[in-house]
Amino acid sequence: MDPRAVKSNPLKVKEMEGDTLTPISIFHRLSGKRKFLLESSLKHEKSGRYSFIGSDPYLELKAVGGECEIHRIQEGVRCTQKLTIIDAIHQHLSSFDRSLPFPFYGGGVGYIGYDAIRQYENIGGTPADDMEMPDAHLMFYEQVVVMDHQLQKIYLVFLDLSGNGTEEQMAKKLHQMEEDLKTPSKQEFSREIANTSSFHSTIKKAVFEEKVKKAQEHIKRGDIFQVVLSQRLQAEFKGSPFSFYRKLRRTNPSPYMFYIDFDDYLVLGASPESLVSVKGEHVLTNPIAGTRRRGMTEEEDQQLEKDLLSDEKELAEHRMLVDLGRNDLGRVCEIGSVELTKFLTVERYKHVMHIVSEVKGKLRKNVSRLDALLSCLPAGTVSGAPKIRAMQIINELEVSKRGVYAGAVGYINVTGEFDFALAIRTMVIKANTAYVQAGAGIVLDSVPQNEYEETIHKAKALLEVKG
């Protein structure tokens, strides 16, 4: 598509009362294929005020290696170009500048996986691609339902990004969306079965522990301070993936919750952590490290917070990640603009509490918004420090591509503004198999068996969701 063709995009927005609908009921009622739902457990002004639901994308981008497949879905046309995923995305953004109160009203939804960084950094040869998934996969939507939880309003949005819509066609699309939302779906009230069989790891315990020891040898030599080693678990999946997602959101409410149907596979998850977001000229990243369970009483909760903030190992790891975040933003932001706006703050979730900090900066004039995404990918939380050397060691020790895990999941608005979560606590369902990957931060005094058990515990928490 010629980027000049989308410089002035016709937009239609229709408002509805939203006090009788939920993101789940909207998802069920909205007709179409390749549906997505992006939502948050935090229903307040700063985080989670809006939920986004969409269907029937007009375009998809798939990046593998140094090539990108561009699929114009409605026309049934595919082509492959020598392009990075970021260059491909830029071709489908717009100078559209109508001010709307919500941050996403059309554009790309999907993931940019850990392995997409290979297009930009030399981290070694490409390992086995056993899951056969793109390094990055984004679907572009013209029709989006926006739910404003604060005002209890619903906005039906149609933005003619493909350039093929007439006024009559756009009005018809909005009318169809409105009729969809007025009509209850049987699925809303069903209790479909959704579960996984017993899981198994793709690596033996002794082999993983040996890799931990090899990582510690690198630390002893001074190559790195820390590295995050991961393993993948898989299980047979039975039933409805969306029913499974509904159980997940009930039992593990999180700041970033997502369900994306890519047609031949699904990605769903409940991530606690933002990777990076850009609004206007401002870029924001939120390092998270340091965790305790929630207390049974307010008194115990306060004591656990006190213990967390006095744990030198947890604090050292958190400070390291804050430094990485400052360095990441420093590569794309104006000199002197990067600042620590929140430091060592404890945030509470349903089951755990985390130490959270916030780093902000102002983008330089000569960089694009998407350059900020590249600068932060992958997060230090899932790679290590120094980041590039840690990724090279991960490449030596892990036998297969990470795929979605440790990458970014979220949206890119048509204007280029975006919000991406860190792809942890994330499941891929493909060909009736559920895949979950989890990592552990390896330092000099790590106990290999404990690190193995940590990865198993993290992955099981998602594979064995009850509710």
Short mmCIF file of C-alpha atoms in Angstrom, two decimals:
data_model
loop_
_atom_site.label_atom_id
_atom_site.label_comp_id
_atom_site.label_asym_id
_atom_site.label_seq_id
_atom_site.Cartn_x
_atom_site.Cartn_y
_atom_site.Cartn_z
CA MET A 1 0.00 0.00 0.00
CA ASP A 2 1.29 3.42 -0.93
CA PRO A 3 1.78 5.31 2.37
CA ARG A 4 0.67 8.49 0.58
CA ALA A 5 -2.77 6.91 0.16
CA VAL A 6 -3.52 7.06 3.90
CA LYS A 7 -2.53 10.65 4.62
CA SER A 8 -6.13 11.74 5.14
CA ASN A 9 -8.30 9.02 6.63
CA PRO A 10 -12.06 9.34 6.92
CA LEU A 11 -13.19 8.50 10.43
CA LYS A 12 -16.58 7.71 11.88
CA VAL A 13 -17.30 7.36 15.61
CA LYS A 14 -20.58 6.40 17.25
CA GLU A 15 -21.18 6.60 21.00
CA MET A 16 -23.26 4.13 23.03
CA GLU A 17 -24.10 3.75 26.70
CA GLY A 18 -21.81 1.12 28.20
CA ASP A 19 -23.19 0.41 31.65
CA THR A 20 -24.79 -2.92 30.68
CA LEU A 21 -21.87 -4.36 28.71
CA THR A 22 -18.45 -5.75 29.62
CA PRO A 23 -15.32 -6.37 27.53
CA ILE A 24 -16.22 -10.08 27.60
CA SER A 25 -19.79 -9.60 26.36
CA ILE A 26 -18.60 -7.20 23.66
CA PHE A 27 -16.01 -9.73 22.49
CA HIS A 28 -18.66 -12.46 22.29
CA ARG A 29 -21.19 -10.28 20.48
CA LEU A 30 -18.88 -8.67 17.94
CA SER A 31 -19.05 -10.58 14.67
CA GLY A 32 -16.06 -11.34 12.49
CA LYS A 33 -12.80 -13.26 12.57
CA ARG A 34 -9.34 -12.74 14.06
CA LYS A 35 -10.78 -10.94 17.04
CA PHE A 36 -8.71 -9.32 19.77
CA LEU A 37 -9.30 -8.04 23.29
CA LEU A 38 -6.89 -5.75 25.15
CA GLU A 39 -7.85 -4.84 28.71
CA SER A 40 -6.53 -4.19 32.20
CA SER A 41 -7.50 -4.99 35.76
CA LEU A 42 -6.65 -1.38 36.65
CA LYS A 43 -9.77 0.60 35.86
CA HIS A 44 -8.54 4.12 36.58
CA GLU A 45 -7.36 7.21 34.73
CA LYS A 46 -3.70 6.33 34.31
CA SER A 47 -3.85 2.62 33.62
CA GLY A 48 -6.67 0.57 32.25
CA ARG A 49 -9.32 3.20 31.71
CA TYR A 50 -10.00 1.76 28.26
CA SER A 51 -10.56 -1.73 26.86
CA PHE A 52 -10.21 -2.36 23.13
CA ILE A 53 -11.99 -5.03 21.08
CA GLY A 54 -11.78 -5.52 17.32
CA SER A 55 -12.33 -7.96 14.48
CA ASP A 56 -11.75 -8.50 10.76
CA PRO A 57 -8.33 -6.89 10.18
CA TYR A 58 -7.69 -5.62 6.67
CA LEU A 59 -3.93 -6.26 6.74
CA GLU A 60 -1.35 -8.37 8.52
CA LEU A 61 2.44 -8.20 8.75
CA LYS A 62 4.59 -11.25 9.51
CA ALA A 63 8.34 -10.88 9.99
CA VAL A 64 10.75 -13.80 9.78
CA GLY A 65 14.48 -13.15 9.61
CA GLY A 66 15.13 -10.18 7.35
CA GLU A 67 11.89 -10.53 5.40
CA CYS A 68 8.34 -9.36 5.99
CA GLU A 69 5.21 -10.87 4.49
CA ILE A 70 2.49 -8.31 3.82
CA HIS A 71 -0.98 -9.82 3.51
CA ARG A 72 -3.87 -7.64 2.35
CA ILE A 73 -6.54 -9.87 3.82
CA GLN A 74 -9.63 -8.41 2.17
CA GLU A 75 -8.02 -8.57 -1.28
CA GLY A 76 -6.34 -11.94 -0.74
CA VAL A 77 -2.98 -10.54 -1.88
CA ARG A 78 0.35 -11.53 -0.33
CA CYS A 79 3.86 -10.30 -1.03
CA THR A 80 7.21 -10.73 0.70
CA GLN A 81 9.73 -7.90 0.91
CA LYS A 82 13.22 -7.47 2.31
CA LEU A 83 12.06 -5.30 5.18
CA THR A 84 12.45 -5.15 8.93
CA ILE A 85 9.21 -5.27 10.87
CA ILE A 86 9.68 -1.65 11.97
CA ASP A 87 10.12 -0.43 8.38
CA ALA A 88 7.03 -2.42 7.36
CA ILE A 89 4.98 -0.88 10.17
CA HIS A 90 6.08 2.62 9.15
CA GLN A 91 4.61 2.02 5.69
CA HIS A 92 1.17 1.56 7.24
CA LEU A 93 1.10 4.47 9.65
CA SER A 94 -0.54 7.79 8.90
CA SER A 95 -0.31 11.49 9.58
CA PHE A 96 -3.95 11.33 10.69
CA ASP A 97 -4.20 13.84 13.53
CA ARG A 98 -7.82 14.08 14.66
CA SER A 99 -7.80 14.36 18.43
CA LEU A 100 -9.73 11.59 20.18
CA PRO A 101 -9.91 11.01 23.94
CA PHE A 102 -8.74 7.39 23.75
CA PRO A 103 -5.24 6.22 22.74
CA PHE A 104 -6.13 3.51 20.19
CA TYR A 105 -8.68 3.87 17.40
CA GLY A 106 -7.18 1.86 14.56
CA GLY A 107 -3.83 0.34 13.65
CA GLY A 108 -1.74 -2.67 14.53
CA VAL A 109 -2.38 -5.25 17.26
CA GLY A 110 -0.12 -8.20 17.95
CA TYR A 111 3.38 -8.99 19.11
CA ILE A 112 7.00 -8.26 18.34
CA GLY A 113 8.83 -11.30 19.62
CA TYR A 114 12.17 -11.61 21.34
CA ASP A 115 13.83 -12.89 18.17
CA ALA A 116 12.90 -9.78 16.16
CA ILE A 117 15.94 -8.13 17.75
CA ARG A 118 18.11 -10.32 15.50
CA GLN A 119 17.32 -7.92 12.67
CA TYR A 120 19.15 -5.17 14.55
CA GLU A 121 21.70 -6.76 16.89
CA ASN A 122 24.28 -9.50 16.38
CA ILE A 123 23.44 -11.99 19.11
CA GLY A 124 24.64 -15.08 17.25
CA GLY A 125 23.19 -17.67 14.91
CA THR A 126 19.47 -18.37 14.82
CA PRO A 127 18.50 -21.45 16.88
CA ALA A 128 15.82 -23.99 15.96
CA ASP A 129 12.38 -22.62 15.11
CA ASP A 130 10.45 -25.55 16.55
CA MET A 131 7.16 -23.66 16.92
CA GLU A 132 7.29 -22.23 13.38
CA MET A 133 5.97 -18.80 14.35
CA PRO A 134 6.83 -15.37 12.96
CA ASP A 135 9.39 -13.25 14.81
CA ALA A 136 6.72 -10.54 14.79
CA HIS A 137 3.06 -10.64 13.81
CA LEU A 138 0.76 -7.62 13.68
CA MET A 139 -2.79 -7.35 12.34
CA PHE A 140 -4.14 -3.94 11.32
CA TYR A 141 -7.73 -3.08 12.22
CA GLU A 142 -10.06 -0.41 10.84
CA GLN A 143 -12.98 -1.19 13.14
CA VAL A 144 -12.52 -1.04 16.90
CA VAL A 145 -14.83 -0.98 19.90
CA VAL A 146 -13.49 1.21 22.71
CA MET A 147 -14.89 0.82 26.22
CA ASP A 148 -14.35 3.76 28.59
CA HIS A 149 -14.67 2.29 32.09
CA GLN A 150 -14.53 5.68 33.78
CA LEU A 151 -17.43 7.24 31.86
CA GLN A 152 -19.20 3.92 31.17
CA LYS A 153 -19.33 4.78 27.49
CA ILE A 154 -18.70 2.68 24.40
CA TYR A 155 -17.30 4.14 21.19
CA LEU A 156 -17.70 2.34 17.88
CA VAL A 157 -14.86 3.46 15.62
CA PHE A 158 -14.32 2.93 11.91
CA LEU A 159 -11.17 4.44 10.39
CA ASP A 160 -10.79 3.77 6.67
CA LEU A 161 -7.11 2.81 6.70
CA SER A 162 -7.35 0.71 3.53
CA GLY A 163 -8.72 3.65 1.56
CA ASN A 164 -11.45 1.47 0.07
CA GLY A 165 -14.48 2.60 2.06
CA THR A 166 -17.25 4.90 0.88
CA GLU A 167 -19.35 6.96 3.29
CA GLU A 168 -22.19 4.48 2.82
CA GLN A 169 -19.96 1.47 3.50
CA MET A 170 -18.51 3.04 6.63
CA ALA A 171 -21.97 3.88 7.98
CA LYS A 172 -23.04 0.30 7.27
CA LYS A 173 -20.04 -1.06 9.19
CA LEU A 174 -20.86 1.06 12.23
CA HIS A 175 -24.50 0.01 12.08
CA GLN A 176 -23.48 -3.66 11.97
CA MET A 177 -21.20 -3.18 15.00
CA GLU A 178 -24.03 -1.49 16.90
CA GLU A 179 -26.47 -4.29 16.05
CA ASP A 180 -23.88 -6.88 17.13
CA LEU A 181 -23.52 -5.27 20.54
CA LYS A 182 -27.27 -5.07 21.08
CA THR A 183 -27.72 -8.79 20.46
CA PRO A 184 -26.73 -11.18 23.28
CA SER A 185 -24.58 -14.16 22.32
CA LYS A 186 -25.21 -17.67 23.62
CA GLN A 187 -21.49 -17.90 24.42
CA GLU A 188 -21.85 -15.18 27.05
CA PHE A 189 -23.84 -17.51 29.27
CA SER A 190 -22.19 -20.84 28.49
CA ARG A 191 -19.66 -22.60 30.72
CA GLU A 192 -17.47 -24.13 28.06
CA ILE A 193 -14.77 -26.52 29.19
CA ALA A 194 -11.19 -25.28 28.91
CA ASN A 195 -8.20 -27.03 30.42
CA THR A 196 -4.73 -28.40 29.79
CA SER A 197 -3.41 -31.91 30.24
CA SER A 198 -0.33 -32.68 32.33
CA PHE A 199 2.54 -30.56 31.06
CA HIS A 200 6.05 -31.53 30.09
CA SER A 201 9.19 -29.51 29.62
CA THR A 202 11.19 -29.34 26.43
CA ILE A 203 14.42 -29.69 28.45
CA LYS A 204 15.48 -32.14 31.15
CA LYS A 205 16.08 -30.85 34.67
CA ALA A 206 19.75 -31.91 34.72
CA VAL A 207 20.38 -30.20 31.37
CA PHE A 208 18.81 -26.94 32.56
CA GLU A 209 20.85 -27.00 35.76
CA GLU A 210 24.02 -27.54 33.73
CA LYS A 211 23.16 -24.48 31.65
CA VAL A 212 22.78 -22.47 34.87
CA LYS A 213 26.32 -23.49 35.84
CA LYS A 214 27.63 -22.46 32.41
CA ALA A 215 25.94 -19.09 32.81
CA GLN A 216 27.63 -18.69 36.20
CA GLU A 217 31.00 -19.34 34.55
CA HIS A 218 30.34 -16.33 32.32
CA ILE A 219 29.51 -14.28 35.42
CA LYS A 220 32.75 -15.38 37.12
CA ARG A 221 34.72 -14.29 34.04
CA GLY A 222 33.09 -10.87 34.18
CA ASP A 223 31.19 -11.23 30.90
CA ILE A 224 27.86 -10.37 32.54
CA PHE A 225 26.31 -9.53 35.90
CA GLN A 226 23.12 -11.51 35.32
CA VAL A 227 21.43 -13.56 32.61
CA VAL A 228 17.86 -14.83 32.34
CA LEU A 229 17.61 -18.47 31.26
CA SER A 230 14.24 -19.84 30.27
CA GLN A 231 12.52 -23.07 29.38
CA ARG A 232 9.28 -23.88 27.62
CA LEU A 233 6.53 -26.14 28.93
CA GLN A 234 3.74 -27.55 26.81
CA ALA A 235 0.51 -29.42 27.30
CA GLU A 236 -2.41 -30.66 25.27
CA PHE A 237 -5.16 -28.03 25.22
CA LYS A 238 -8.83 -29.00 25.30
CA GLY A 239 -11.89 -26.83 24.98
CA SER A 240 -12.42 -23.13 24.38
CA PRO A 241 -9.33 -20.87 24.48
CA PHE A 242 -11.49 -17.85 25.31
CA SER A 243 -13.06 -19.68 28.25
CA PHE A 244 -9.53 -20.35 29.45
CA TYR A 245 -8.74 -16.64 29.12
CA ARG A 246 -11.84 -15.81 31.16
CA LYS A 247 -10.57 -18.07 33.95
CA LEU A 248 -7.15 -16.44 33.73
CA ARG A 249 -8.48 -12.89 34.05
CA ARG A 250 -10.57 -13.91 37.08
CA THR A 251 -7.76 -15.70 38.92
CA ASN A 252 -4.83 -13.52 37.85
CA PRO A 253 -6.07 -9.97 37.14
CA SER A 254 -3.18 -7.94 35.74
CA PRO A 255 -2.39 -4.50 34.32
CA TYR A 256 -2.00 -5.95 30.81
CA MET A 257 -4.43 -8.68 29.75
CA PHE A 258 -4.78 -9.76 26.13
CA TYR A 259 -6.39 -12.29 23.84
CA ILE A 260 -5.43 -12.21 20.16
CA ASP A 261 -6.66 -14.69 17.55
CA PHE A 262 -4.14 -14.85 14.69
CA ASP A 263 -6.31 -17.44 12.89
CA ASP A 264 -3.82 -20.34 12.90
CA TYR A 265 -2.80 -19.78 16.52
CA LEU A 266 -3.75 -17.70 19.57
CA VAL A 267 -1.80 -15.58 22.03
CA LEU A 268 -3.29 -14.83 25.44
CA GLY A 269 -1.86 -13.63 28.70
CA ALA A 270 -1.88 -11.53 31.85
CA SER A 271 1.33 -9.54 32.07
CA PRO A 272 2.19 -7.45 35.12
CA GLU A 273 4.66 -5.25 33.30
CA SER A 274 4.76 -2.53 30.67
CA LEU A 275 7.71 -2.81 28.31
CA VAL A 276 7.44 0.69 26.82
CA SER A 277 4.80 3.18 25.72
CA VAL A 278 4.94 6.38 23.70
CA LYS A 279 2.41 9.20 23.76
CA GLY A 280 3.25 12.29 21.76
CA GLU A 281 6.96 12.96 22.31
CA HIS A 282 7.10 11.21 25.66
CA VAL A 283 8.35 7.68 26.22
CA LEU A 284 7.80 5.68 29.39
CA THR A 285 9.12 2.40 30.74
CA ASN A 286 8.33 0.70 34.06
CA PRO A 287 10.99 -1.65 35.44
CA ILE A 288 9.54 -4.28 37.78
CA ALA A 289 11.69 -6.53 39.96
CA GLY A 290 11.21 -7.75 43.49
CA THR A 291 8.18 -9.79 44.51
CA ARG A 292 6.38 -10.96 47.63
CA ARG A 293 3.06 -12.72 48.07
CA ARG A 294 0.14 -10.75 49.48
CA GLY A 295 -0.51 -11.04 53.19
CA MET A 296 -3.60 -12.63 54.68
CA THR A 297 -4.15 -9.53 56.83
CA GLU A 298 -3.30 -5.84 56.47
CA GLU A 299 -0.66 -6.22 59.17
CA GLU A 300 1.00 -9.16 57.39
CA ASP A 301 0.79 -7.27 54.08
CA GLN A 302 2.67 -4.32 55.59
CA GLN A 303 5.30 -6.63 57.07
CA LEU A 304 5.85 -8.35 53.72
CA GLU A 305 6.30 -4.95 52.07
CA LYS A 306 8.85 -4.00 54.71
CA ASP A 307 10.72 -7.27 54.16
CA LEU A 308 10.71 -6.71 50.40
CA LEU A 309 12.11 -3.20 50.66
CA SER A 310 14.88 -4.38 52.99
CA ASP A 311 15.95 -7.33 50.80
CA GLU A 312 19.33 -6.21 49.42
CA LYS A 313 19.36 -8.84 46.66
CA GLU A 314 15.93 -7.75 45.40
CA LEU A 315 16.91 -4.08 45.61
CA ALA A 316 20.19 -4.65 43.76
CA GLU A 317 18.40 -6.42 40.91
CA HIS A 318 15.78 -3.69 40.73
CA ARG A 319 18.39 -0.91 40.61
CA MET A 320 20.20 -2.77 37.81
CA LEU A 321 16.97 -2.88 35.78
CA VAL A 322 16.33 0.81 36.44
CA ASP A 323 19.81 1.59 35.11
CA LEU A 324 19.10 -0.52 32.02
CA GLY A 325 15.83 1.37 31.50
CA ARG A 326 17.60 4.71 31.74
CA ASN A 327 20.21 3.54 29.26
CA ASP A 328 17.53 2.27 26.86
CA LEU A 329 15.70 5.61 26.88
CA GLY A 330 18.97 7.53 26.74
CA ARG A 331 19.62 6.06 23.29
CA VAL A 332 16.52 7.73 21.81
CA CYS A 333 15.71 10.65 24.12
CA GLU A 334 16.98 14.20 24.34
CA ILE A 335 20.03 14.69 26.53
CA GLY A 336 18.97 15.56 30.05
CA SER A 337 15.32 14.60 29.52
CA VAL A 338 15.50 11.09 30.98
CA GLU A 339 14.29 11.14 34.57
CA LEU A 340 13.28 8.71 37.28
CA THR A 341 9.71 9.71 38.12
CA LYS A 342 8.94 6.79 40.44
CA PHE A 343 11.49 4.76 42.38
CA LEU A 344 11.16 1.67 44.59
CA THR A 345 7.39 1.94 44.89
CA VAL A 346 5.47 -1.14 45.98
CA GLU A 347 2.39 -1.91 43.90
CA ARG A 348 -0.13 -4.52 45.01
CA TYR A 349 -1.98 -7.00 42.83
CA LYS A 350 -4.42 -9.76 43.73
CA HIS A 351 -1.83 -12.39 44.69
CA VAL A 352 1.53 -10.57 44.81
CA MET A 353 3.22 -7.23 45.36
CA HIS A 354 6.07 -5.90 43.20
CA ILE A 355 8.71 -3.18 43.46
CA VAL A 356 8.06 -0.79 40.58
CA SER A 357 9.90 2.23 39.21
CA GLU A 358 9.12 4.57 36.32
CA VAL A 359 11.53 6.10 33.82
CA LYS A 360 10.44 8.85 31.41
CA GLY A 361 12.09 10.77 28.61
CA LYS A 362 11.42 13.05 25.64
CA LEU A 363 12.14 11.62 22.20
CA ARG A 364 14.81 13.28 20.09
CA LYS A 365 13.64 15.01 16.93
CA ASN A 366 15.64 12.70 14.65
CA VAL A 367 14.19 9.41 15.93
CA SER A 368 10.81 7.80 15.35
CA ARG A 369 8.46 6.60 18.05
CA LEU A 370 9.11 3.01 17.01
CA ASP A 371 12.84 3.54 17.60
CA ALA A 372 11.93 3.73 21.29
CA LEU A 373 10.37 0.28 21.07
CA LEU A 374 13.52 -1.14 19.50
CA SER A 375 15.69 0.52 22.12
CA CYS A 376 13.80 -1.18 24.96
CA LEU A 377 13.46 -4.60 23.32
CA PRO A 378 14.00 -6.96 25.01
CA ALA A 379 13.56 -5.83 28.61
CA GLY A 380 16.43 -6.40 31.00
CA THR A 381 13.95 -8.39 33.10
CA VAL A 382 14.05 -11.20 30.53
CA SER A 383 17.60 -10.86 29.17
CA GLY A 384 20.15 -9.70 31.73
CA ALA A 385 22.97 -7.19 31.96
CA PRO A 386 24.84 -6.02 30.03
CA LYS A 387 21.97 -6.66 27.67
CA ILE A 388 23.68 -7.52 24.37
CA ARG A 389 26.24 -9.85 25.93
CA ALA A 390 23.51 -11.49 28.00
CA MET A 391 21.49 -12.13 24.83
CA GLN A 392 24.53 -13.68 23.17
CA ILE A 393 24.91 -16.06 26.10
CA ILE A 394 21.19 -16.88 26.00
CA ASN A 395 21.70 -17.71 22.34
CA GLU A 396 24.48 -20.14 23.26
CA LEU A 397 22.54 -21.87 26.03
CA GLU A 398 18.92 -22.00 24.84
CA VAL A 399 18.27 -24.51 22.06
CA SER A 400 15.26 -22.90 20.34
CA LYS A 401 13.87 -19.48 19.46
CA ARG A 402 11.91 -17.78 22.22
CA GLY A 403 9.11 -16.62 19.92
CA VAL A 404 6.54 -14.41 21.62
CA TYR A 405 8.08 -14.96 25.07
CA ALA A 406 10.20 -12.04 26.33
CA GLY A 407 9.05 -9.84 23.47
CA ALA A 408 6.25 -7.27 23.39
CA VAL A 409 2.45 -7.58 23.08
CA GLY A 410 0.16 -4.63 22.50
CA TYR A 411 -0.96 -2.03 19.99
CA ILE A 412 0.42 0.62 17.66
CA ASN A 413 -2.07 3.36 16.91
CA VAL A 414 -2.28 4.61 13.33
CA THR A 415 -0.38 7.73 14.47
CA GLY A 416 2.59 5.67 15.67
CA GLU A 417 1.83 6.04 19.38
CA PHE A 418 1.89 2.67 21.13
CA ASP A 419 1.66 0.71 24.35
CA PHE A 420 3.37 -2.67 24.69
CA ALA A 421 3.43 -5.08 27.59
CA LEU A 422 6.30 -7.40 28.33
CA ALA A 423 5.37 -10.85 26.99
CA ILE A 424 5.60 -12.87 30.18
CA ARG A 425 2.78 -14.91 31.76
CA THR A 426 1.81 -15.48 28.15
CA MET A 427 0.42 -18.59 26.46
CA VAL A 428 0.47 -19.60 22.82
CA ILE A 429 -2.17 -22.12 21.70
CA LYS A 430 -1.39 -23.77 18.38
CA ALA A 431 -2.70 -27.03 16.91
CA ASN A 432 -4.36 -28.04 20.23
CA THR A 433 -1.12 -27.54 22.16
CA ALA A 434 -0.55 -24.88 24.81
CA TYR A 435 2.96 -23.43 25.18
CA VAL A 436 4.22 -21.37 28.12
CA GLN A 437 7.78 -20.17 28.61
CA ALA A 438 9.29 -18.84 31.83
CA GLY A 439 12.72 -17.69 32.94
CA ALA A 440 14.87 -17.21 36.02
CA GLY A 441 17.51 -14.56 36.62
CA ILE A 442 20.88 -16.26 37.11
CA VAL A 443 23.48 -14.57 39.31
CA LEU A 444 26.72 -15.81 40.84
CA ASP A 445 25.14 -17.29 43.97
CA SER A 446 22.13 -18.88 42.22
CA VAL A 447 21.32 -22.48 43.16
CA PRO A 448 20.70 -24.36 39.87
CA GLN A 449 17.92 -26.55 41.28
CA ASN A 450 16.11 -23.51 42.70
CA GLU A 451 16.30 -21.71 39.36
CA TYR A 452 14.86 -24.72 37.55
CA GLU A 453 12.00 -24.92 40.05
CA GLU A 454 11.33 -21.19 39.69
CA THR A 455 10.79 -21.55 35.94
CA ILE A 456 8.50 -24.56 36.48
CA HIS A 457 6.50 -22.70 39.14
CA LYS A 458 6.01 -19.65 36.90
CA ALA A 459 4.91 -21.71 33.90
CA LYS A 460 2.61 -23.98 35.93
CA ALA A 461 0.82 -20.95 37.34
CA LEU A 462 -0.47 -20.26 33.84
CA LEU A 463 -0.88 -23.82 32.57
CA GLU A 464 -2.86 -24.87 35.63
CA VAL A 465 -5.25 -21.93 35.90
CA LYS A 466 -8.36 -22.91 37.82
CA GLY A 467 -11.67 -21.16 38.13
#
